[in-house]
Coordinates of C-alpha atoms in Angstrom, one line a residue:
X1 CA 101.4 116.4 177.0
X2 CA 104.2 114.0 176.2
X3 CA 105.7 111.9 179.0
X4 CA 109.2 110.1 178.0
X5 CA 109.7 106.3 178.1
X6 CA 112.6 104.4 177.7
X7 CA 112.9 101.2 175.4
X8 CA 115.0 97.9 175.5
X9 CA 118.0 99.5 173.5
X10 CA 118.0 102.5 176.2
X11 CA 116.4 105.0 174.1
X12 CA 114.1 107.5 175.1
X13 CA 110.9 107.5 173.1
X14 CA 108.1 109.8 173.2
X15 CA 105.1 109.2 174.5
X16 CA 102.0 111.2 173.9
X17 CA 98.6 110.7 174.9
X18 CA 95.3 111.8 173.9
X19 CA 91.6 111.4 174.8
X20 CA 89.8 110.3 171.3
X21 CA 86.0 110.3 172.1
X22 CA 83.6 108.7 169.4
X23 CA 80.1 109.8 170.3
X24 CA 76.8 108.5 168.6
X25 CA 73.7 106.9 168.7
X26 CA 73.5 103.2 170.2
X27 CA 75.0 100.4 167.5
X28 CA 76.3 103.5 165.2
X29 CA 79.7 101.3 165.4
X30 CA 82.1 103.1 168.2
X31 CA 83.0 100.6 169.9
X32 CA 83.6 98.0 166.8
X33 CA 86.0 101.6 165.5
X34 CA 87.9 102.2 168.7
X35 CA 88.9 98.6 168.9
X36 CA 90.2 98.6 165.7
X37 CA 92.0 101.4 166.0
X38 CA 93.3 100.6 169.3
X39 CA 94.7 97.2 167.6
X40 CA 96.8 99.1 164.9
X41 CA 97.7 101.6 167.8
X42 CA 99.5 99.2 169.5
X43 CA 101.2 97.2 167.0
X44 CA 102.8 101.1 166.0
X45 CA 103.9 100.9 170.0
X46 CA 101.6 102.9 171.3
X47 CA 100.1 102.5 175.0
X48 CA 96.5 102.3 174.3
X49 CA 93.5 102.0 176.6
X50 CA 89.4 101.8 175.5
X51 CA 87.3 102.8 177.9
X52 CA 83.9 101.0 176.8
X53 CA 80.8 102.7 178.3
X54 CA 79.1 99.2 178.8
X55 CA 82.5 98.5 180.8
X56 CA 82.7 101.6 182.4
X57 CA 78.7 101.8 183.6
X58 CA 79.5 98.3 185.5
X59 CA 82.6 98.7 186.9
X60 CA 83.0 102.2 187.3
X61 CA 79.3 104.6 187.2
X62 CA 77.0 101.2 188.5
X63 CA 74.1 103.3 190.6
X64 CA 73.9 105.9 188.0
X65 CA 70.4 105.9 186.1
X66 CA 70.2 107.4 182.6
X67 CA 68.6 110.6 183.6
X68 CA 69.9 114.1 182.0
X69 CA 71.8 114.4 185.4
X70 CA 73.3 110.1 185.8
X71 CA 73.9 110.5 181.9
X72 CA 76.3 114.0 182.8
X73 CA 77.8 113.0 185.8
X74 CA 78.7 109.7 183.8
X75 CA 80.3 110.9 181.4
X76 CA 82.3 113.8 183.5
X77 CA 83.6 110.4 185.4
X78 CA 84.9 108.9 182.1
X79 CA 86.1 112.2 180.8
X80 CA 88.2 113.1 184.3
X81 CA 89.5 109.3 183.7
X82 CA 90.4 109.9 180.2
X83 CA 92.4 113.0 180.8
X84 CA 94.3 111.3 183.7
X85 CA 95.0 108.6 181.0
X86 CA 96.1 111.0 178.6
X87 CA 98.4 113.1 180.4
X88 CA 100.2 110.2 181.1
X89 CA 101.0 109.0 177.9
X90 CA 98.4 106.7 176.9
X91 CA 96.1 107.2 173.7
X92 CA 92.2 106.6 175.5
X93 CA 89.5 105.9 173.0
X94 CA 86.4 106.6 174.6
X95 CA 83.3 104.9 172.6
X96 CA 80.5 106.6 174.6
X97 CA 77.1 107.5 173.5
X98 CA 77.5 111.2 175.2
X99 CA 74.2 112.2 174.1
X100 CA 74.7 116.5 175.2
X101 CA 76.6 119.0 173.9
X102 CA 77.6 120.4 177.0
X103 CA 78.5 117.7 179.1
X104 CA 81.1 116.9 175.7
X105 CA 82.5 120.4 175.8
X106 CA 82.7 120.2 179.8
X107 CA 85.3 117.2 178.9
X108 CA 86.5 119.2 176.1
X109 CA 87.4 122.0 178.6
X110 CA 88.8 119.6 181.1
X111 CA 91.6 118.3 178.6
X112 CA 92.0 122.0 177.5
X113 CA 92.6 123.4 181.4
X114 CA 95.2 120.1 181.5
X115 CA 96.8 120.4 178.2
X116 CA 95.8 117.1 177.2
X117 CA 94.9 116.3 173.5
X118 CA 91.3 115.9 173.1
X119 CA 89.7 114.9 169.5
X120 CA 86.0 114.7 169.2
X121 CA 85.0 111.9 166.4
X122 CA 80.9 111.8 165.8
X123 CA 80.1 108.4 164.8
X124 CA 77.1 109.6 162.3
X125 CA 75.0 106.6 161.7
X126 CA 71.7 107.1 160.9
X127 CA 69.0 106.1 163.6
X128 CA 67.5 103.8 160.8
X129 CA 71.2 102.0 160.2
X130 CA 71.3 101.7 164.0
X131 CA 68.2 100.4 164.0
X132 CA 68.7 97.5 161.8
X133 CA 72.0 96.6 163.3
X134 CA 71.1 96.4 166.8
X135 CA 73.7 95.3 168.6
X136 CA 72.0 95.0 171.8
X137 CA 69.0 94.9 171.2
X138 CA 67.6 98.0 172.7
X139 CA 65.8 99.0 169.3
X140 CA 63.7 95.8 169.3
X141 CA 62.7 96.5 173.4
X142 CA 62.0 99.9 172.8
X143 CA 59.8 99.5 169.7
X144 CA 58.2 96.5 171.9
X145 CA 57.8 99.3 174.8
X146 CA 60.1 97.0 177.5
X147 CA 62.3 100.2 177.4
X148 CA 62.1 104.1 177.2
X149 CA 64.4 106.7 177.2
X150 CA 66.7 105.2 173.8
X151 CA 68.7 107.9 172.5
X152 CA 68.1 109.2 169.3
X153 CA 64.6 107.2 169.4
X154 CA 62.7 108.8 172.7
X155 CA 65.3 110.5 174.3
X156 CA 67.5 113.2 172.6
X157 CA 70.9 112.9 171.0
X158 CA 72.5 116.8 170.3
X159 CA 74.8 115.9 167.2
X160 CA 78.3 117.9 167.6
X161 CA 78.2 120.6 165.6
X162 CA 81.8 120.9 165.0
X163 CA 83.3 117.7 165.6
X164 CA 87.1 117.0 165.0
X165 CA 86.3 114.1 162.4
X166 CA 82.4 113.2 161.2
X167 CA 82.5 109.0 159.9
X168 CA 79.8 107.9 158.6
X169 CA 80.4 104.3 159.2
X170 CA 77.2 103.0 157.4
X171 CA 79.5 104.3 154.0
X172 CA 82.7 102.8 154.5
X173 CA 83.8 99.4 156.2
X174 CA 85.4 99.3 160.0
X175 CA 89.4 99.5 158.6
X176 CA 88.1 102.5 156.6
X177 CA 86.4 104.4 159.4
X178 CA 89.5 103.4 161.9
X179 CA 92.2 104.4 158.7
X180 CA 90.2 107.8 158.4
X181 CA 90.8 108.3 162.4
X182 CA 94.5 107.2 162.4
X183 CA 95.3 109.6 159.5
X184 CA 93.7 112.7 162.0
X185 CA 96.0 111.7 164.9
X186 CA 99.3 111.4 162.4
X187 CA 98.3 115.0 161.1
X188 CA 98.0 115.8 164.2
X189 CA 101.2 114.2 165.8
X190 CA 99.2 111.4 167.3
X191 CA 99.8 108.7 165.4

């Protein structure tokens, strides 16, 4: 949906949001993508939000575990926020792990039912990559047994099937994966 804005000079301006979720295994590099692509975003004038799932889990999910059930109702949350955000104008990346398939499509289907834009971006580092880089150091606790349930390690991860864009950020440096993404959203009118 496109909401209309108007500028210093008086000029109305499009402005059309979209929901762009990046979804992957922990460290795969969504969040180090979306903020880089939120960056050039806004310097093109865009309103731009990210909604960070470490953000999100303490500001706006605390309480919910990581159970099949916490880990869908947590992402529903972000996904019902997203939409809001997008059908008012603002492009929302969304770096979050999202581990099934159909809690995804359930978001999907929400911006569908709204008429919001909705582009699906798998993030497809390899577990082993991920590993390595560790941002957070949830690798090293699992491996040390101080944590269970690591997605894509002991708990699973269902890679989309049909994803909107596929990076593979473990070829390609962080302008290239966030260039690959811009040039979707211009094809797509987005950008």
């Amino acid at each position: 949906m496109a909401a209309t804005s108007t500028n210093s000079m008086n000029q109305e301006i499009q402005v059309t949001g979209a929901t762009i979720w990046l979804t992957g295994l922990p460290s795969a590099g969504k969040t180090t993508i979306a903020y880089e692509l939120a960056g050039r975003l806004r310097e093109e004038g865009h309103r731009v939000e990210v909604l960070d799932g470490d953000e999100i889990r303490t500001f706006l999910t605390a309480g919910l575990g990581f159970s099949r059930e916490d880990r869908h109702t947590n992402v529903q949350r972000i996904g019902f926020l997203a939409d809001l955000l997008a059908r008012n104008g603002v492009k929302t990346l969304v770096p979050v792990i999202a581990p099934y398939a159909d809690s995804r499509e359930a978001v999907r289907k929400r911006h569908q039912a709204s008429g919001a834009a909705y582009i699906e971006v798998h993030v497809a580092t390899p577990v082993e990559v991920c590993s390595e880089r560790d941002v957070k150091g949830l690798y090293a606790k699992q491996a040390a047994g101080e944590i269970s349930g690591l997605t894509g390690v002991d708990d699973p991860y269902e890679e989309p099937e049909s994803p909107d864009l596929r990076i593979e950020s473990h070829t390609q440096s962080v302008q290239e994966s966030a260039a690959a993404l811009h040039a979707l959203l211009a094809e797509r009118g987005l950008a």
